[in-house]
Coordinates of C-alpha atoms in Angstrom, one line a residue:
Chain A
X1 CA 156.9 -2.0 84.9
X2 CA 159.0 -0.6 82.1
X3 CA 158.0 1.0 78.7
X4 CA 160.2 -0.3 75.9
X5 CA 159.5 2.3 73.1
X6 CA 161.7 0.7 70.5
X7 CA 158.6 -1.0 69.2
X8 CA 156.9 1.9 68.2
X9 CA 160.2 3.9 66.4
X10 CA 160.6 0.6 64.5
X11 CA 157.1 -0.1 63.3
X12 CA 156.7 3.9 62.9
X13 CA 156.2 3.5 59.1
X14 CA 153.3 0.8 59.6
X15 CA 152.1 3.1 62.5
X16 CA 152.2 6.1 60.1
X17 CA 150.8 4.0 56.6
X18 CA 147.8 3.0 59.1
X19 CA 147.0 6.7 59.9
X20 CA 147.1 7.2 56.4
X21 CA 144.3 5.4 55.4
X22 CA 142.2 6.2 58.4
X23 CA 142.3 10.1 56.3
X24 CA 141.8 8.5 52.9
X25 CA 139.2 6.5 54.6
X26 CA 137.4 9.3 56.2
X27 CA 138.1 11.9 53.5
X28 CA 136.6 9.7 50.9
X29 CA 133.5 8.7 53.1
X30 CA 132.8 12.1 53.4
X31 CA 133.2 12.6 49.8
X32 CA 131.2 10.7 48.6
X33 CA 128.1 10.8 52.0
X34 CA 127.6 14.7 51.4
X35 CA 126.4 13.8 47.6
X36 CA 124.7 10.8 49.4
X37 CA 122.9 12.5 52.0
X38 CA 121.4 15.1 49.9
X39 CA 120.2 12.5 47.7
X40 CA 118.4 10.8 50.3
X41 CA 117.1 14.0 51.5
X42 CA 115.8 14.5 48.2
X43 CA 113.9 11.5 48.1
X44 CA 112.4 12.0 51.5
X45 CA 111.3 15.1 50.0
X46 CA 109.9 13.9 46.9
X47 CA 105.8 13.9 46.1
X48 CA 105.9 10.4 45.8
X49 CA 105.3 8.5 48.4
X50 CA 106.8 4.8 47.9
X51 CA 110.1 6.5 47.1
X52 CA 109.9 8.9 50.0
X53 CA 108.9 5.5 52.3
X54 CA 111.8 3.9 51.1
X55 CA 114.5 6.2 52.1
X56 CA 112.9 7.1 55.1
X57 CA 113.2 3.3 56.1
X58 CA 116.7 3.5 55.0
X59 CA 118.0 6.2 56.9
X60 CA 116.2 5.1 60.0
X61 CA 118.0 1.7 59.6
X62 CA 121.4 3.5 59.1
X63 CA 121.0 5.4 62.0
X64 CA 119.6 3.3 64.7
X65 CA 121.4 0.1 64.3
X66 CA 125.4 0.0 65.8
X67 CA 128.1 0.9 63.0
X68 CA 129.7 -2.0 63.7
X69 CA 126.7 -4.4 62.5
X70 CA 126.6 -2.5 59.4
X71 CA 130.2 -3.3 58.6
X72 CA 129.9 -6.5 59.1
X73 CA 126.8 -7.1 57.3
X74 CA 128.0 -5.4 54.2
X75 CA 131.4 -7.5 54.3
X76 CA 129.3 -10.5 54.9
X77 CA 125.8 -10.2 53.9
X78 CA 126.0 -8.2 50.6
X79 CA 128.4 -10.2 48.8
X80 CA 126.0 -13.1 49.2
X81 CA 122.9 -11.3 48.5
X82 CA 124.0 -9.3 45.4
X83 CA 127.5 -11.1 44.0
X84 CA 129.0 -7.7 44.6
X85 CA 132.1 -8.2 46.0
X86 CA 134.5 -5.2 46.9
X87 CA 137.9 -5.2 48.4
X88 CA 138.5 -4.8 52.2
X89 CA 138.7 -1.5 51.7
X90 CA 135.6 -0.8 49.6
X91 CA 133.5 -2.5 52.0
X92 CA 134.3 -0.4 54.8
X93 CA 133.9 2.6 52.7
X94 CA 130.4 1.4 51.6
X95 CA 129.6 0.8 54.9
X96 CA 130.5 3.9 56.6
X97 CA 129.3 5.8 53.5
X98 CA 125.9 4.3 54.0
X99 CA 125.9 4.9 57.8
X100 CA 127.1 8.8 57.4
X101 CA 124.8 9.4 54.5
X102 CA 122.0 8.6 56.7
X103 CA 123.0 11.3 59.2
X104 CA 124.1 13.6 56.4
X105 CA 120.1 13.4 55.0
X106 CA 119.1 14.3 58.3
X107 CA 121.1 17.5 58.9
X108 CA 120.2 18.7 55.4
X109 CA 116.7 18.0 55.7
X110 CA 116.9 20.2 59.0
X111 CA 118.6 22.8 57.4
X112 CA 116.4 22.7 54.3
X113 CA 113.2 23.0 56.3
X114 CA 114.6 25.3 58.9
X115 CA 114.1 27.8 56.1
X116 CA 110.3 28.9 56.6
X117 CA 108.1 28.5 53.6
X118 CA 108.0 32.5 53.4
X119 CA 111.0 32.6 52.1
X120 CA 110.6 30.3 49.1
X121 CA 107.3 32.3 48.3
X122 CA 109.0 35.6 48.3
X123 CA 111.3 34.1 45.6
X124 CA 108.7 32.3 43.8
X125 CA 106.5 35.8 43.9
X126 CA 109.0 37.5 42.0
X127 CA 109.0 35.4 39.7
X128 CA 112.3 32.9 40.0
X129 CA 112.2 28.9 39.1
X130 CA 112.2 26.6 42.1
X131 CA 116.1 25.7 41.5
X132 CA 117.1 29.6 41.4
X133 CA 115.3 29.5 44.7
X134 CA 116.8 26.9 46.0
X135 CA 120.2 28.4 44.6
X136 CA 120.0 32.0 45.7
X137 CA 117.6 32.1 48.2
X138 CA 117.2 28.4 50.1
X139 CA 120.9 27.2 49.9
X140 CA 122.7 30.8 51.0
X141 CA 120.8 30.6 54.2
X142 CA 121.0 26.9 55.3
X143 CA 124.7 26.1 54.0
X144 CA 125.7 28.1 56.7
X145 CA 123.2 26.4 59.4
X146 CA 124.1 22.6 58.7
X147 CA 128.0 23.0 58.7
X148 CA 127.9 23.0 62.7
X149 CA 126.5 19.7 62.4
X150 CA 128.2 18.6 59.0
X151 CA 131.5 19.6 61.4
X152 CA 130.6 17.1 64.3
X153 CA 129.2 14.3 61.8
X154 CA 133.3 14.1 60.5
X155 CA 134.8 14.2 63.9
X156 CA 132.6 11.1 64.5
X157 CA 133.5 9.7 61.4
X158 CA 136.9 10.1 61.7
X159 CA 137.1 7.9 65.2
X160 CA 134.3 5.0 63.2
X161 CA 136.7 4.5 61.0
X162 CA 138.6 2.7 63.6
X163 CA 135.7 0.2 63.5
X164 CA 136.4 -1.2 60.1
X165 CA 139.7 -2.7 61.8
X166 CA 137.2 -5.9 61.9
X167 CA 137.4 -6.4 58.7
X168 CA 141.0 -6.1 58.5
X169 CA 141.2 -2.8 56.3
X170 CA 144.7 -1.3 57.2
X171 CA 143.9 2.0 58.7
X172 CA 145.1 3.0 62.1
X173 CA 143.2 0.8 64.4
X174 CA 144.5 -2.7 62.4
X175 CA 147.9 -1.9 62.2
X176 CA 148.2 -1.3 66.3
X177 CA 146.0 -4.2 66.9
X178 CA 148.2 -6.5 64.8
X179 CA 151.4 -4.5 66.0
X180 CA 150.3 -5.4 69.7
X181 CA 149.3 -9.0 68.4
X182 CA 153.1 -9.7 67.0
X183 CA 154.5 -7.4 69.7
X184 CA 152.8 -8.3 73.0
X185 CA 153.9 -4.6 73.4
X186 CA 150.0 -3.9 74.7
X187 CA 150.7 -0.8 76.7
X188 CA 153.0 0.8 74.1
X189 CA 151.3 0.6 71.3
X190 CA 147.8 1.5 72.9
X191 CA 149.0 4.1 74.0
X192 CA 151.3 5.2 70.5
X193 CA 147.9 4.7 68.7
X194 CA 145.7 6.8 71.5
X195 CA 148.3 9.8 71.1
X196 CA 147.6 9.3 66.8
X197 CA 144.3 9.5 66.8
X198 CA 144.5 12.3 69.4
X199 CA 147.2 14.6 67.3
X200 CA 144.8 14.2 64.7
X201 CA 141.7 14.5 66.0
X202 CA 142.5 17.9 68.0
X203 CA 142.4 20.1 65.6
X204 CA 139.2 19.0 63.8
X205 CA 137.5 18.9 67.1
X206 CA 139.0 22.9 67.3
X207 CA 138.4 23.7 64.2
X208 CA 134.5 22.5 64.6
X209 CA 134.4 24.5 67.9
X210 CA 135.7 27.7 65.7
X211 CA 132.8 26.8 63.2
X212 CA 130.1 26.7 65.9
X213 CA 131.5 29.8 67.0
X214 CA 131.6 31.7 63.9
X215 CA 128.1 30.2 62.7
X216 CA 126.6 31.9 66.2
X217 CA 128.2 35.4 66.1
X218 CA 126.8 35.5 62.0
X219 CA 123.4 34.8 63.4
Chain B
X1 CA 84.8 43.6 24.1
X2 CA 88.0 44.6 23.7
X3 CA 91.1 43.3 26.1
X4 CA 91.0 47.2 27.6
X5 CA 87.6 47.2 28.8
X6 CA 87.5 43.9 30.4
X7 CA 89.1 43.6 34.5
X8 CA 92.5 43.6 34.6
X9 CA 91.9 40.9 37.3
X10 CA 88.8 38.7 37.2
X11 CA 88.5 36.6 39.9
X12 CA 85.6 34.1 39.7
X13 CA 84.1 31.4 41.9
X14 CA 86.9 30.7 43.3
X15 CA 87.4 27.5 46.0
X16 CA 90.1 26.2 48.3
X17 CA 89.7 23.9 51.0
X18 CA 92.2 23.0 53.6
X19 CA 91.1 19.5 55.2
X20 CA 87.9 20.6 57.5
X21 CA 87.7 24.2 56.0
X22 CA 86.5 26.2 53.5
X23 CA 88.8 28.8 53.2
X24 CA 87.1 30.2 49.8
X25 CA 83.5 29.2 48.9
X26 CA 82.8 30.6 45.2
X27 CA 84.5 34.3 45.7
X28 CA 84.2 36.3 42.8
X29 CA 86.1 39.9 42.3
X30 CA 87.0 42.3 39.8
X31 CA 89.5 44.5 39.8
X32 CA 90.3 47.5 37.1
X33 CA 93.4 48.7 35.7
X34 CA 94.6 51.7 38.2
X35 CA 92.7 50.7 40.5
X36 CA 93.1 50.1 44.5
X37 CA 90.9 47.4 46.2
X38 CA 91.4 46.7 49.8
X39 CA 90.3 43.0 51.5
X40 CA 89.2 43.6 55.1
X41 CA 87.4 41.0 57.3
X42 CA 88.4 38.2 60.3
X43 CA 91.4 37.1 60.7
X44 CA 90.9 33.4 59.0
X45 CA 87.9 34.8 56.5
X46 CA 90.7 33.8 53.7
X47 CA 91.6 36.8 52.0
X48 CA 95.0 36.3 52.6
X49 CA 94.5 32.7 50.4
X50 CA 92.7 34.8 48.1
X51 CA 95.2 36.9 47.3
X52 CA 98.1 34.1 47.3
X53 CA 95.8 32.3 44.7
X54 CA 95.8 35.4 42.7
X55 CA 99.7 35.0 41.9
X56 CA 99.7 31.2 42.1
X57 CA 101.5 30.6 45.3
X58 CA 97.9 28.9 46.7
X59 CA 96.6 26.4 44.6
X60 CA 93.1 26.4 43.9
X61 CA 90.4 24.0 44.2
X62 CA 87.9 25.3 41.6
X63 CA 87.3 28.8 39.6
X64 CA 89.4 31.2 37.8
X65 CA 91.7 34.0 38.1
X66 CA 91.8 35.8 34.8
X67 CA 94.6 38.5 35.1
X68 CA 95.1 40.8 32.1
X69 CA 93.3 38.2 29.0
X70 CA 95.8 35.2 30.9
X71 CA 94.1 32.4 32.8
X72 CA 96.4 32.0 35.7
X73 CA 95.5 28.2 36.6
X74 CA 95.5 27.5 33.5
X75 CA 97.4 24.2 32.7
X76 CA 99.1 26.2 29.8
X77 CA 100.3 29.4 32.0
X78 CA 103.6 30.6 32.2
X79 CA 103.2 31.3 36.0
X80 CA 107.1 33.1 36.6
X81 CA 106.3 35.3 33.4
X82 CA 102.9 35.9 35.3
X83 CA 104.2 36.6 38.9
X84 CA 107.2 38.7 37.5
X85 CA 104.0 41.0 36.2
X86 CA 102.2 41.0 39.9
X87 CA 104.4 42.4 42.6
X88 CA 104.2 40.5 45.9
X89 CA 104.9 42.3 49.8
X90 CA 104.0 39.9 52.6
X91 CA 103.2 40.2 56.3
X92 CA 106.2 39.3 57.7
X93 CA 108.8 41.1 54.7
X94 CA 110.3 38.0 53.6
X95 CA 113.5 39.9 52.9
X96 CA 116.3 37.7 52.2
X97 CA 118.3 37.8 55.0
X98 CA 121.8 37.2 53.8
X99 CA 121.7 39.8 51.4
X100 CA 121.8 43.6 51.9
X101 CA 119.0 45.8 51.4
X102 CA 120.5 46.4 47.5
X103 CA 121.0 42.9 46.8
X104 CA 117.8 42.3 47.6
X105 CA 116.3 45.0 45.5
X106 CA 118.9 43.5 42.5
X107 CA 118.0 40.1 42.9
X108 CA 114.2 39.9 40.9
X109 CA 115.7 42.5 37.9
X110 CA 119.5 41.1 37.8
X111 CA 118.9 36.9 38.2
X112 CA 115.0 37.1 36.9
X113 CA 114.9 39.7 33.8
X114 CA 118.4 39.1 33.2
X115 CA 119.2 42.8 33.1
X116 CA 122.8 43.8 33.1
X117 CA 124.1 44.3 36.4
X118 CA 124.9 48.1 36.1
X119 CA 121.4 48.8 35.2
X120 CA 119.7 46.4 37.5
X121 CA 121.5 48.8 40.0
X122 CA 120.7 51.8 38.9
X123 CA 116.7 50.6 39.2
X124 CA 117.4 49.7 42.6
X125 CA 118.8 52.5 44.1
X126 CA 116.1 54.6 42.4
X127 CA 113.9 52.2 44.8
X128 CA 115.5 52.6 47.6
X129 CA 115.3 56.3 46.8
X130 CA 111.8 56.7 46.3
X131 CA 110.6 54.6 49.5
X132 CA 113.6 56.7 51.4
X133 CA 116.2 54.2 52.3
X134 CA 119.2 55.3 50.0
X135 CA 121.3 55.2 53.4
X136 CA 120.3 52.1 54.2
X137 CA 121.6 50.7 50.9
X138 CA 124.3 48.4 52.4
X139 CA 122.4 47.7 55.7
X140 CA 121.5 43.6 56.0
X141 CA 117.7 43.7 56.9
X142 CA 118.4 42.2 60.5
X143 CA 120.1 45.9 60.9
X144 CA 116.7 47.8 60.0
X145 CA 113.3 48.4 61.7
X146 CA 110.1 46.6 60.2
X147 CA 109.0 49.7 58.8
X148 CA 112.1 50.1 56.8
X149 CA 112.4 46.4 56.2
X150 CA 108.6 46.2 54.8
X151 CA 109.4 49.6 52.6
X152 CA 112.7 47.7 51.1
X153 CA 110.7 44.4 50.4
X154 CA 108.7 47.5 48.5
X155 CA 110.9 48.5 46.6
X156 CA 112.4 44.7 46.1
X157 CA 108.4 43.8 44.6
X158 CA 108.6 47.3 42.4
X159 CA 112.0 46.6 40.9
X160 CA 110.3 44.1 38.5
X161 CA 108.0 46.5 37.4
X162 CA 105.1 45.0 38.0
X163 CA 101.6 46.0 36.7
X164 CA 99.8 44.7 39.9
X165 CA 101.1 45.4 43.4
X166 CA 99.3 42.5 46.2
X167 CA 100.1 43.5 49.6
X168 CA 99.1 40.8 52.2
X169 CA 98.6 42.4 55.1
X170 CA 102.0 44.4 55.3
X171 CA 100.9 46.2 58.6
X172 CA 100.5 43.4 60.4
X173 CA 103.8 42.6 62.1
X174 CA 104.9 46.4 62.2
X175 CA 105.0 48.4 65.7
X176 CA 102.8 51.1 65.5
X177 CA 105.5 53.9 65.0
X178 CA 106.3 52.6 61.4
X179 CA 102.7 51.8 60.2
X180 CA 102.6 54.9 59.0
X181 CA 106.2 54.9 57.0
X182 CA 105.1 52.1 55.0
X183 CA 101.0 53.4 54.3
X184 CA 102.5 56.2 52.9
X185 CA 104.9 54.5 50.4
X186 CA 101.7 52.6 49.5
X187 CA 99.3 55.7 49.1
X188 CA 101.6 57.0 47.2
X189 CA 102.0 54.2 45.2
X190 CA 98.1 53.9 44.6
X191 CA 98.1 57.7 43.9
X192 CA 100.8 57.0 41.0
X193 CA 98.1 55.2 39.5
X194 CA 99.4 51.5 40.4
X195 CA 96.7 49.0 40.4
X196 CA 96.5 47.2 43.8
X197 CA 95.1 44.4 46.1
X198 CA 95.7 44.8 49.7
X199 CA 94.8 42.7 52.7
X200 CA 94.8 44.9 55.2
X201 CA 93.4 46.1 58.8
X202 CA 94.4 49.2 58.6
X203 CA 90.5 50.9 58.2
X204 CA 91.6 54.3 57.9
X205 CA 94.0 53.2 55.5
X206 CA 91.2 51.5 53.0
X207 CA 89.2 54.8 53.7
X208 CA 91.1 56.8 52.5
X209 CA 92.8 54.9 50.0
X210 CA 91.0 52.6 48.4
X211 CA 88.8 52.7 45.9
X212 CA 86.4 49.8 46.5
X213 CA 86.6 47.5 49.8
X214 CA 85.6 43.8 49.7
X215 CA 84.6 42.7 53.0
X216 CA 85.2 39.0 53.8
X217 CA 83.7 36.2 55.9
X218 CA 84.1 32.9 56.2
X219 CA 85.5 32.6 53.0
X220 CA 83.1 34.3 51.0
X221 CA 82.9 38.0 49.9
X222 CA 79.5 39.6 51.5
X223 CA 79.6 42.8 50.6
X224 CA 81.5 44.8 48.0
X225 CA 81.5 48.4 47.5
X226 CA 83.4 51.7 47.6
X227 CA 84.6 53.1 51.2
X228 CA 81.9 55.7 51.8
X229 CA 79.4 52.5 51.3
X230 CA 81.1 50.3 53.7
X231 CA 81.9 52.7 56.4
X232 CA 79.2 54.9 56.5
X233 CA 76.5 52.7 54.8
X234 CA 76.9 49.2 55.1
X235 CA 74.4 47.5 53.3
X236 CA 75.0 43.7 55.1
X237 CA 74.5 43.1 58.9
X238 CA 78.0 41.0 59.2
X239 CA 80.0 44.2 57.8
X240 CA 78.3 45.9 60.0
X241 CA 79.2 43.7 63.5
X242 CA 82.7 43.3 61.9
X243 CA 83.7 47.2 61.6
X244 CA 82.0 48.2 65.4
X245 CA 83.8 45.1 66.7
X246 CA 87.0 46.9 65.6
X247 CA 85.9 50.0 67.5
X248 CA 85.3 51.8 63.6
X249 CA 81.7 53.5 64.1
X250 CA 82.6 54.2 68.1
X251 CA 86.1 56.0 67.9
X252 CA 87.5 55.7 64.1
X253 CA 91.3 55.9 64.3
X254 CA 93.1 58.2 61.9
X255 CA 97.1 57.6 61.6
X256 CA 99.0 60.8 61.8
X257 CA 101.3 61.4 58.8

C-alpha cells in the first residue's frame, strides 16, 4: 500500500476554497440562528396561545427529526410548496439555520427561565419597565449561563455543515467527495479532509472547554 | 374629606384565587401615613399575596388598593410611577447578583429616576452608611451574609425614596444571628417615621414595633388591632390558637439587641 500525496498539494486550493465555505457556512448560520432562536423563544413565551403552539411544534420538529432530512426537504420540498427557490447555497443555510434556531430557542428559553421569578419582581418593585428588566437585570445573569451551551451548539454546527455536501454546496465535505470521485485517491483525501476539519475544529472545541471553565469558576 | 385625612393605603375587599384556593376572601385594611402595620398569621393565610397586591406584582381578582388618592388596579394607573413610591424588601433579598452591593443600591435612582450618576452615588453610599455596610460597598452579594445582604436590598428599596416601605417577610431566610441586624435597620426605620407593611414572624418584633397587627387566616383578616390587644388580649379564638401554637403566651422570645 502506498500513499501518493501529490493529489492533495495539487488540489490544495479546491481543498482550501472547500474549507472556506464550511466557515462562511457556519459563521452565517450562526448569524443569522442566534436572532432566530430568540425569536422562537419569544413566541414560546408569548400569552397567546396559537402562536406559542406553533413554535413549539416547530422547534420540536427541528429538533427531533435527522439534519439530513431537513436538508433535503428544504432543497426538495419547499421549492415545490412555496415557488421559493434559493441557490445551493441558500438552501443549506436555510436548512441548517432552521435546525440550529430550534436548539438556539431552547438554550435561551433555559437560560431565560433559569432566572427565578424573584428577580424580575425585585426589578419590577422598584419600579423599572419589563424591557429594562430584561436589559439590566434578566439578560446580565443568563448571557453568561447559555454561552456554555451556545459554545457546543457551534462546534456541532460546524461538523453539520459537512451534511449539506448532498446537495452539492461546495464546502469542505463536497470538494473531498468529488476530489476522491475524480481521483480514486480514497485514502488520501479522507484522510486530507479528516486532518481539515480537525485543525479547525480543535480549537473551538478548546476554546468551549475554556468557556465552560470560566462560566463555572464565575458561578 | 380632604386627601390628608383619608388612609394612605386603603385596602378593600380584596380577592385572589389561585386555581383551588382562596388566597384572599374580601380583606380589607387601612393603613395611615407614619404608620407601622405588621401581617402575622400561617404560613399560606396570604399575607404575603396581600402585600404583593399592594404594589401590583400579584394581580387581583376583585377589590381595591387605594394608595395615597391613586387606585392601584386601576386600568388608568401608572403602576412604575406607583411602585417607585412603595419600597419593596423580599424574603429571600433578591439582590442582583451580578452587581456589587453599590450597583445595586444605584440601579432604582440611576436607570429608574434618571438621576445623574454622581448623585445617584452619593444617595447610595449614604445607604449603605446608614444600614452599616460602607465597607461592603464593592463586595458582590454572594460575598456577604443574609443579614448584610437583606440590609443592602434595604438600602437598595430606600434609595428611591419611597413613601411606603413593604417588607415580605425579610426574617425569614436569615440565620438567627443576623435577625437582629436587619430588625434594627427596620425599627429604626419605623421610628424615623416611615410608614410600613411588614409580613413578618418575628412576634417580638410586631410587639414592639408596630403599631397595629392584622392577624391573618385563611385568607381573611380576623382580627385587627394594636399589639397590647393582640398579645395580651385577643379578642378572636383563632389569634388566640395561632400565637400559643408559636410558643407566644408560654415563653415569649425577646431578641437581644
Amino acid at each position: 500500500m502506498t500513499f501518493d500525496w501529490s493529489v492533495i498539494i495539487d488540489n490544495w486550493p479546491r481543498l482550501l476554497h472547500g474549507a472556506g465555505n464550511t466557515i462562511l457556512l457556519a459563521v452565517c448560520t450562526m448569524a443569522l440562528a442566534l436572532p432566530g432562536g430568540l425569536l422562537l423563544a419569544a413566541l414560546r413565551m408569548t400569552p397567546w396561545a396559537p402562536i406559542r403552539g406553533f413554535a413549539t411544534a416547530f422547534v420540536e420538529f427541528f429538533r427531533t427529526t435527522p439534519v439530513i432530512l431537513q436538508v433535503y426537504w428544504v432543497f426538495y420540498v419547499l421549492p415545490v410548496m412555496t415557488d421559493i427557490r434559493l441557490s445551493a447555497f441558500g438552501t443549506g443555510l436555510a436548512a441548517l439555520t432552521l435546525n440550529v434556531s430550534a436548539f438556539n430557542s431552547e438554550t435561551f428559553r433555559a437560560g431565560l427561565n433559569s432566572i427565578r421569578l424573584g428577580q424580575r419582581n425585585a426589578g419590577l418593585s422598584l419600579g423599572m419597565s419589563d424591557w429594562q428588566v430584561l436589559r439590566l437585570v434578566i439578560l446580565p445573569q443568563a448571557v453568561p449561563r447559555v454561552l456554555p451551551a451556545l459554545a457546543s451548539t457551534w462546534v456541532s454546527l460546524f461538523k453539520d455543515t459537512s451534511l449539506v455536501s448532498v446537495i452539492a454546496i461546495d464546502e469542505l465535505s463536497y470538494v473531498g467527495l468529488q476530489l476522491r470521485s475524480q481521483t480514486f485517491r480514497v485514502l488520501e483525501v479522507l484522510t486530507a479532509m479528516a486532518v481539515l476539519y480537525w485543525i479547525m475544529g480543535y480549537p473551538q472545541a478548546k476554546l468551549v472547554d475554556w468557556i465552560h471553565r470560566r462560566i463555572k469558576v464565575a458561578e | 374629606m380632604t386627601v390628608n385625612a383619608a388612609p394612605f393605603v386603603e385596602i378593600t375587599a380584596v380577592s385572589k384565587r389561585f386555581a383551588a384556593v382562596e388566597a384572599l376572601s374580601g380583606v380589607s385594611l387601612t393603613v395611615d401615613r407614619g404608620e407601622v402595620v405588621c401581617l402575622i398569621g400561617p404560613s399560606g393565610s396570604g399575607k404575603s399575596t396581600l402585600l404583593r397586591s399592594i404594589n401590583g406584582l400579584e394581580p387581583i381578582d376583585s377589590g381595591k388598593v387605594i394608595f395615597d388618592g391613586i387606585d392601584v388596579h386601576g386600568r388608568g394607573a401608572d403602576i412604575r410611577k406607583i411602585r417607585q413610591r412603595m419600597g419593596m424588601v423580599f424574603q429571600s433579598f433578591e439582590l442582583f447578583p451580578h452587581m456589587t452591593a453599590l450597583a445595586n443600591v444605584m440601579v432604582g435612582p440611576e436607570k429608574v429616576l434618571r438621576l445623574p450618576v454622581a448623585e445617584a452615588k452619593s444617595r447610595a453610599d449614604l445607604l449603605l452608611a446608614k444600614v452599616g455596610l460602607s465597607d461592603k460597598a464593592d463586595a458582590h452579594p454572594a460575598q456577604l451574609s443574609g443579614g448584610q445582604q437583606q440590609r443592602v436590598a434595604i438600602a437598595r428599596a430606600l434609595a428611591m425614596q419611597p413613601a411606603v416601605m413593604l417588607f415580605d417577610e425579610p426574617t425569614s431566610a436569615l440565620d438567627p444571628e443576623t435577625i437582629g441586624e436587619v430588625l434594627n435597620v427596620m425599627k429604626r426605620l419605623a421610628d424615623e417615621g416611615m410608614t410600613m407593611i411588614v409580613v413578618t414572624h418575628e412576634m417580638s418584633f410586631a410587639r414592639r414595633v408596630a403599631d397595629r397587627i392584622a392577624v391573618f387566616d385563611r385568607g381573611r383578616i380576623i382580627e385587627v388591632g394594636p399589639p397590647s390587644q393582640i398579645f395580651d388580649h385577643p379578642t378572636v379564638q383563632r389569634t388566640k390558637e395561632f400565637l400559643s401554637h408559636l410558643g407566644w403566651d408560654a415563653a415569649p422570645i425577646v431578641h437581644s439587641e
